[in-house]
mmCIF file of C-alpha atoms in Angstrom:
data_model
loop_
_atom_site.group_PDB
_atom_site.id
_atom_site.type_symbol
_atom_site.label_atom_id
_atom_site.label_comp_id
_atom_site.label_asym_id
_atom_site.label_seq_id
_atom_site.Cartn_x
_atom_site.Cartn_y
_atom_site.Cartn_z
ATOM 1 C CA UNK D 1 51.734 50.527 -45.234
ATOM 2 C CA UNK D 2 52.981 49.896 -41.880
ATOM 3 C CA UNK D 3 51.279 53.190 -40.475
ATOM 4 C CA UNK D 4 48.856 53.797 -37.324
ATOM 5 C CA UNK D 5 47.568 57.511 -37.524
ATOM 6 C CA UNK D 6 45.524 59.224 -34.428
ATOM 7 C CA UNK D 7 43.361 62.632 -34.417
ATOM 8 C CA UNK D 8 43.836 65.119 -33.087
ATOM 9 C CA UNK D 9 47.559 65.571 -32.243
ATOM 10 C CA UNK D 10 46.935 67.708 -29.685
ATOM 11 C CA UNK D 11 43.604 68.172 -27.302
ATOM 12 C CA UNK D 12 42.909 70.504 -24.663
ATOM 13 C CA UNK D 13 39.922 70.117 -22.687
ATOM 14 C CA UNK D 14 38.016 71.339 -19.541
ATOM 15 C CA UNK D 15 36.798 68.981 -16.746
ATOM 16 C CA UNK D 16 33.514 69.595 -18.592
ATOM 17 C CA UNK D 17 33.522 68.424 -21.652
ATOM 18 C CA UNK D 18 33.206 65.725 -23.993
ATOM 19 C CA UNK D 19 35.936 64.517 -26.436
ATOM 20 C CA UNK D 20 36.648 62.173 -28.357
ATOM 21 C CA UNK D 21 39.917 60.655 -29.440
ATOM 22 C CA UNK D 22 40.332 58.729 -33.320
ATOM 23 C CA UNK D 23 43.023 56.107 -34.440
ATOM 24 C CA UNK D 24 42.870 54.620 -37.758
ATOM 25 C CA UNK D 25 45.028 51.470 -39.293
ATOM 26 C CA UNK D 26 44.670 50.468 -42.601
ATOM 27 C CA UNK D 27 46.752 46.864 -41.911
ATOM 28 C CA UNK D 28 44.565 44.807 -41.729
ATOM 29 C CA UNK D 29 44.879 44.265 -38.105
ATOM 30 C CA UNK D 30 42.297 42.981 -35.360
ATOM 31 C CA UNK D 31 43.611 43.712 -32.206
ATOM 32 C CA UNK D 32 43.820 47.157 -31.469
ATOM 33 C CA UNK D 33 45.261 48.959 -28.283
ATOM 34 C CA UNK D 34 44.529 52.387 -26.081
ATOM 35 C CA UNK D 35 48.115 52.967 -23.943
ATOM 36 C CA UNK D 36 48.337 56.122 -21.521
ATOM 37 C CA UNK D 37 51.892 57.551 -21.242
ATOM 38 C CA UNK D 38 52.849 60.114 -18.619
ATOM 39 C CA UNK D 39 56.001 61.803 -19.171
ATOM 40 C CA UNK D 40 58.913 59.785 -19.150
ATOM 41 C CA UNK D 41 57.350 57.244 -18.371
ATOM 42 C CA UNK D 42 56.411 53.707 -19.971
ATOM 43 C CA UNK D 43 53.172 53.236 -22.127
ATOM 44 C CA UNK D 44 50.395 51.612 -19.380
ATOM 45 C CA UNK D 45 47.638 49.626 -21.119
ATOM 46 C CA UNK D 46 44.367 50.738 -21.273
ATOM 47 C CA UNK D 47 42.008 48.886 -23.073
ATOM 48 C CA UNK D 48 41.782 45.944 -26.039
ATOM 49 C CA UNK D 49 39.951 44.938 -28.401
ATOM 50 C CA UNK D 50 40.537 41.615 -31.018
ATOM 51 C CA UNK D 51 37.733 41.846 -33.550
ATOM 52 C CA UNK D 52 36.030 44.484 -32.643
ATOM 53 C CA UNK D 53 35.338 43.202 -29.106
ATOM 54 C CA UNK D 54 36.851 44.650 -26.399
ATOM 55 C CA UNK D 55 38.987 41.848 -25.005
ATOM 56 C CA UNK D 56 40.842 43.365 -22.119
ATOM 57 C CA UNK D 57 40.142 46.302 -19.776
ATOM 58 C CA UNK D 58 42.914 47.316 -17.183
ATOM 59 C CA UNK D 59 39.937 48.462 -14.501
ATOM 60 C CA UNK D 60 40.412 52.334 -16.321
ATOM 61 C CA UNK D 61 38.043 54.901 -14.946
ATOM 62 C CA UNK D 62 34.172 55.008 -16.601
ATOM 63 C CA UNK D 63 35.040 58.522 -17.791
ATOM 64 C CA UNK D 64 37.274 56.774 -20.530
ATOM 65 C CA UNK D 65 35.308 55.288 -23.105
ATOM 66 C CA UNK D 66 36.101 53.117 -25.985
ATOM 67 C CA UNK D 67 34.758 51.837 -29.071
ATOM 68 C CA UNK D 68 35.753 50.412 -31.981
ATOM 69 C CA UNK D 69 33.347 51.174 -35.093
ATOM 70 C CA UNK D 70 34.932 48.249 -37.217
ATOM 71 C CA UNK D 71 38.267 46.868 -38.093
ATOM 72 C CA UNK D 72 40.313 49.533 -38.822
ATOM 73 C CA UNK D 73 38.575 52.600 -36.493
ATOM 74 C CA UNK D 74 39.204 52.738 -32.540
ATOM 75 C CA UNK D 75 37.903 55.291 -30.586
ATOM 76 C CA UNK D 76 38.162 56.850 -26.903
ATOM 77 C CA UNK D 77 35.416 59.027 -25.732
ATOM 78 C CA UNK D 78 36.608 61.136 -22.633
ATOM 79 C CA UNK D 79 34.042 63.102 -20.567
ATOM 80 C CA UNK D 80 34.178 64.584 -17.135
ATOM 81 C CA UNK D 81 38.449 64.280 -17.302
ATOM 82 C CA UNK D 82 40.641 65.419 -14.405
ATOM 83 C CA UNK D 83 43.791 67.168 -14.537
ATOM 84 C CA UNK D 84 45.851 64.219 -13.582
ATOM 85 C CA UNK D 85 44.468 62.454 -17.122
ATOM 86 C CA UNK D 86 46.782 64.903 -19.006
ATOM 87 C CA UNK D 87 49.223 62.522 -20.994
ATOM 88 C CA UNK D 88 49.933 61.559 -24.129
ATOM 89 C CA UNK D 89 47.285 58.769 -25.525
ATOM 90 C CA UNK D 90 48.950 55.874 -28.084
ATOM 91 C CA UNK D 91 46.965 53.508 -30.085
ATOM 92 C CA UNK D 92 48.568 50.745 -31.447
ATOM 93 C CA UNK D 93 47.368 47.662 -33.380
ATOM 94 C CA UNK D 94 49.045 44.091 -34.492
ATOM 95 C CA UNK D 95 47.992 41.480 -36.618
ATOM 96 C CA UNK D 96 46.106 39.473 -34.117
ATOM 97 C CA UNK D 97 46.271 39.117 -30.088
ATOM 98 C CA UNK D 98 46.634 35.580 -29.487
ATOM 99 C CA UNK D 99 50.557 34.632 -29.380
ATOM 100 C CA UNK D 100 50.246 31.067 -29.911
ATOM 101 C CA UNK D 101 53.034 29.046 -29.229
ATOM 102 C CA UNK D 102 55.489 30.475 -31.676
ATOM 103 C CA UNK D 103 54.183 33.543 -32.910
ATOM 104 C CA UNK D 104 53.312 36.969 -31.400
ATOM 105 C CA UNK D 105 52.727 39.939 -33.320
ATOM 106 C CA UNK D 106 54.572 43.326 -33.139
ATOM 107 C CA UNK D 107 52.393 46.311 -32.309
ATOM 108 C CA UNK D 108 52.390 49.265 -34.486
ATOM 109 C CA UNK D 109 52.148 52.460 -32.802
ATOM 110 C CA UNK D 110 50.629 55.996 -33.678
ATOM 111 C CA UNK D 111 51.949 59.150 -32.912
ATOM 112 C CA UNK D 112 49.996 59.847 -30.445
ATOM 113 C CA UNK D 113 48.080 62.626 -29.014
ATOM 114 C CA UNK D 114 48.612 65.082 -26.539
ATOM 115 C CA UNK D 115 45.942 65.530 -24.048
ATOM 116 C CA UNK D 116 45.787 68.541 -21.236
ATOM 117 C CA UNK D 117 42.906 68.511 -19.263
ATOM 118 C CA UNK D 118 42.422 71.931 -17.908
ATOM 119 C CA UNK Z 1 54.691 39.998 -10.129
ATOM 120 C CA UNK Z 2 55.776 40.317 -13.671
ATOM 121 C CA UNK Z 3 58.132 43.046 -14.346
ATOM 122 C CA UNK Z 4 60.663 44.769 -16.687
ATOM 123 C CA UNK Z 5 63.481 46.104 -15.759
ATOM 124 C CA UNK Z 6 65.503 49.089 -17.464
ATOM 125 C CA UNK Z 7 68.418 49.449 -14.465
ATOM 126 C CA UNK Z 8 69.816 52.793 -16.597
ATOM 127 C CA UNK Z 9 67.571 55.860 -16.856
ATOM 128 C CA UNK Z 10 69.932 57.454 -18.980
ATOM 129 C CA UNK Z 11 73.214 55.993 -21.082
ATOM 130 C CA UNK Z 12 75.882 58.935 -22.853
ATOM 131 C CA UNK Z 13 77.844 57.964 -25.417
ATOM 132 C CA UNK Z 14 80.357 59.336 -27.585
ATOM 133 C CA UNK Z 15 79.324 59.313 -31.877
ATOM 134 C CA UNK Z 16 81.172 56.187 -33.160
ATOM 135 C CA UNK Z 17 81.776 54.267 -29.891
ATOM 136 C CA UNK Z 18 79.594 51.020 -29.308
ATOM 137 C CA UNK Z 19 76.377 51.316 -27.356
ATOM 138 C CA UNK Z 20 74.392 49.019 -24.446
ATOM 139 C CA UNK Z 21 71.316 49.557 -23.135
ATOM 140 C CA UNK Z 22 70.229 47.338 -20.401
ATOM 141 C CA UNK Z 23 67.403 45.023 -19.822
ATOM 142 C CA UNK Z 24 66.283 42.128 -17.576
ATOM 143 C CA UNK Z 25 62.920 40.968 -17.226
ATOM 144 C CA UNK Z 26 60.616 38.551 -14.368
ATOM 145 C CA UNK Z 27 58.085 37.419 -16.292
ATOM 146 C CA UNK Z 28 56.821 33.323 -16.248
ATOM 147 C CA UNK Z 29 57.077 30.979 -18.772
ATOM 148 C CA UNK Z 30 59.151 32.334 -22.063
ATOM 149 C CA UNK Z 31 57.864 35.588 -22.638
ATOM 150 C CA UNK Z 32 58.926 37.211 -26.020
ATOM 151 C CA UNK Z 33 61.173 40.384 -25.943
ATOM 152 C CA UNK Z 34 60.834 43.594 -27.387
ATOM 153 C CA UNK Z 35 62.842 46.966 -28.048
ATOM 154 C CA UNK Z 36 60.960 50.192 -28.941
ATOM 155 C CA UNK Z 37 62.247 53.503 -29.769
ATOM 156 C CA UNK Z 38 60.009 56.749 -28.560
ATOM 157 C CA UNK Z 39 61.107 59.987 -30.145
ATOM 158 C CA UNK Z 40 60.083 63.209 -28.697
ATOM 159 C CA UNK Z 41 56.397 63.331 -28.691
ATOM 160 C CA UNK Z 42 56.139 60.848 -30.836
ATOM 161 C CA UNK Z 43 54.838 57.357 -30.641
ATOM 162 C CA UNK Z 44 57.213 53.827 -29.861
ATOM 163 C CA UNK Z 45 59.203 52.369 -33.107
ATOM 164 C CA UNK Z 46 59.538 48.542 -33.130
ATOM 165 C CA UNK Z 47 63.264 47.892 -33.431
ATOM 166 C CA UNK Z 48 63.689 44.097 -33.055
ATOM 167 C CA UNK Z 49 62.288 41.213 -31.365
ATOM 168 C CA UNK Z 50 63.442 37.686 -29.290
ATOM 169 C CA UNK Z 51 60.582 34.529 -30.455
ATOM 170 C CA UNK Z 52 63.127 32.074 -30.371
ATOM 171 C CA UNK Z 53 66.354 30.754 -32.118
ATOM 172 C CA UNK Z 54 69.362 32.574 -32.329
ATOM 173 C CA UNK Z 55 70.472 34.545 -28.930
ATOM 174 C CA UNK Z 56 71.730 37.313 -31.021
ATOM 175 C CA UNK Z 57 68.633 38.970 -32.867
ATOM 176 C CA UNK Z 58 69.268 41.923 -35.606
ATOM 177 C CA UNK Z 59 66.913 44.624 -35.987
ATOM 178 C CA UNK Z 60 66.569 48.036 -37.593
ATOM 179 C CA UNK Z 61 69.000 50.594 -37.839
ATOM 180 C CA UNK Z 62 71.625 48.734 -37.152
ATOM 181 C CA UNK Z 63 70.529 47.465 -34.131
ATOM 182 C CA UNK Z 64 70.454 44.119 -32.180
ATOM 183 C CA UNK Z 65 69.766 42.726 -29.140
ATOM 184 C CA UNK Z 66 71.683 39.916 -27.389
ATOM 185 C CA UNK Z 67 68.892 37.222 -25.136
ATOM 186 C CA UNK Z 68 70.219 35.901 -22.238
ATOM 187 C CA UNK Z 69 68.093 32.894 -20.550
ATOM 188 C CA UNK Z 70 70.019 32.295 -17.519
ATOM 189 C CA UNK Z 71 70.355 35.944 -16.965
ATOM 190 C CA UNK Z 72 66.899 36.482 -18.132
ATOM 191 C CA UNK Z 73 68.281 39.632 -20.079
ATOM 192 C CA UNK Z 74 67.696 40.937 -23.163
ATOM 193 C CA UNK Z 75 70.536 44.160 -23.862
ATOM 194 C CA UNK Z 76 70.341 46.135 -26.668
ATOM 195 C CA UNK Z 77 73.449 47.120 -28.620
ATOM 196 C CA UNK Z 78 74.981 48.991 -31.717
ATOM 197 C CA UNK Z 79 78.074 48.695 -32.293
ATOM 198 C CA UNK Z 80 78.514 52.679 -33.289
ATOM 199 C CA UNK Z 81 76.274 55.045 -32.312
ATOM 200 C CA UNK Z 82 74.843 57.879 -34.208
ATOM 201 C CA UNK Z 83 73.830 61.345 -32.756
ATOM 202 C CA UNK Z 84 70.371 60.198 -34.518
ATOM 203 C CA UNK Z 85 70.111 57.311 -31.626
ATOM 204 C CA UNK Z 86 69.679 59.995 -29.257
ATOM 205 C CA UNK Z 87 66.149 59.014 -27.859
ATOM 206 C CA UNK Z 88 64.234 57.137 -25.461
ATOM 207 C CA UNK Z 89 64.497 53.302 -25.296
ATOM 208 C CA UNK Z 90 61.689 51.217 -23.921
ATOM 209 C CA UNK Z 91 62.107 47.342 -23.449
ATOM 210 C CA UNK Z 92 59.072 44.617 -23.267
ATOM 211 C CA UNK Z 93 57.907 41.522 -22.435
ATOM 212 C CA UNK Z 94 55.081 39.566 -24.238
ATOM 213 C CA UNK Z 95 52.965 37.150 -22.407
ATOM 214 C CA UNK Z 96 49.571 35.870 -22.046
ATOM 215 C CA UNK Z 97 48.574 38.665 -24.514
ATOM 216 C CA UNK Z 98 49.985 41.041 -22.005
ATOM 217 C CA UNK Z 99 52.967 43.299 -23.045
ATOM 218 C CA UNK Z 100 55.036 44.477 -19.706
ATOM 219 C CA UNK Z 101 57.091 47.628 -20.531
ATOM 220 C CA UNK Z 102 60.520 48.542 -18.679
ATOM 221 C CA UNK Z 103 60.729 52.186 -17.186
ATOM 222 C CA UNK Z 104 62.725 53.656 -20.651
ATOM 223 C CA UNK Z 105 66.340 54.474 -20.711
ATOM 224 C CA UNK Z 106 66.899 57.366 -22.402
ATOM 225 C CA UNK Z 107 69.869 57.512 -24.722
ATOM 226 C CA UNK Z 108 71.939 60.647 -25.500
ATOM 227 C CA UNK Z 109 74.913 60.140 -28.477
ATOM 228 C CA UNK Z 110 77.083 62.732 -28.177
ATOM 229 C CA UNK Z 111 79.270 64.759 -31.393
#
């Protein structure tokens, strides 16, 4: 089972309100990623975490907040969004995050989900 | 800085004739390469991956990817295309746990 799944698909929110986004891997993998894609445009990194520690955090905004429950759950809880955060949100995971000298792990990808912040 | 390069923001080809899309990359030390494949709102498909070894690296669906030291490029190609290509290609590098995407060429395979 090579599969990353994310809930929901598709989110619409107000400025207002809190959200939260799910992805799920049943791999066995401990590193886990949050990427934001704009249209058309490449995934940017967002946050992290290698055994349920966040590891990395590319300076994103407090109002994006993640967590990662155990192995195989990530999380991002959004509150107080702004229009310009509507994109599409992937989660990806890989077998571990260190690439040693010879070995570096492919990331598996979900499908995403589509967020519009109203 | 380290960057990806994707110098084609969109390649047309004909169903049946070979396909290329381009990649170079500026990234320190000897990153590892990566092809994805993004369908419409949907989220990136590994295709294949450069470690080490063999220049010439076969992935899925028939495609591969030729690595390129001196020209620090990393092309992907098929030798016939398929209308089912038809999607957007993203290329990265991996280093110091830090993957560096390209800007996406998207591919259109034409009947």
């Amino acid at each position: 089972d090579t599969e990353v799944t994310q809930t929901p698909k598709h989110l619409v929110m107000g400025m207002t309100n809190k959200k939260s986004l799910k992805c799920e891997q049943h791999m066995g993998h401990r590193a886990m990623y949050w990427y934001k894609q704009k249209a058309k445009k490449p995934p940017e990194l967002m946050f992290v975490y290698s055994y349920e520690k966040l590891s990395i955090n590319e300076s994103v905004p407090s109002r994006f907040s993640p967590e990662c429950p155990n192995s195989s759950l990530l999380n991002l809880h959004l509150h107080a969004l702004q229009p310009e955060d509507s994109a599409l949100y992937l989660c990806a995971s890989s077998q571990d995050l260190n690439s040693g000298t010879s070995y570096v792990d492919t990331q598996y990808f979900g499908p995403g989900t589509r967020l519009t912040v109203l | 800085a380290q960057s990806v390069a994707q110098p084609e923001d969109q390649v047309n080809v004909a169903e049946g004739n070979p396909l290329t899309v381009k990649c170079t990359y500026s990234v320190s030390g000897n990153p590892y390469l990566f092809w994805y494949v993004q369908y419409p709102n949907r989220g990136l498909q590994f295709l294949l991956k450069y470690i080490t070894g063999d220049n010439l690296v076969k992935g899925s669906y028939g495609f591969e990817a030729e690595f390129n030291k001196s020209q620090t490029s990393f092309h992907l190609k098929k030798p016939s295309a398929l209308v089912s290509d038809s999607a957007l290609y993203f290329c990265a590098a991996y280093n110091f746990n830090k993957f560096y995407f390209g800007s996406g060429t998207k591919l259109n395979v034409k009947p």
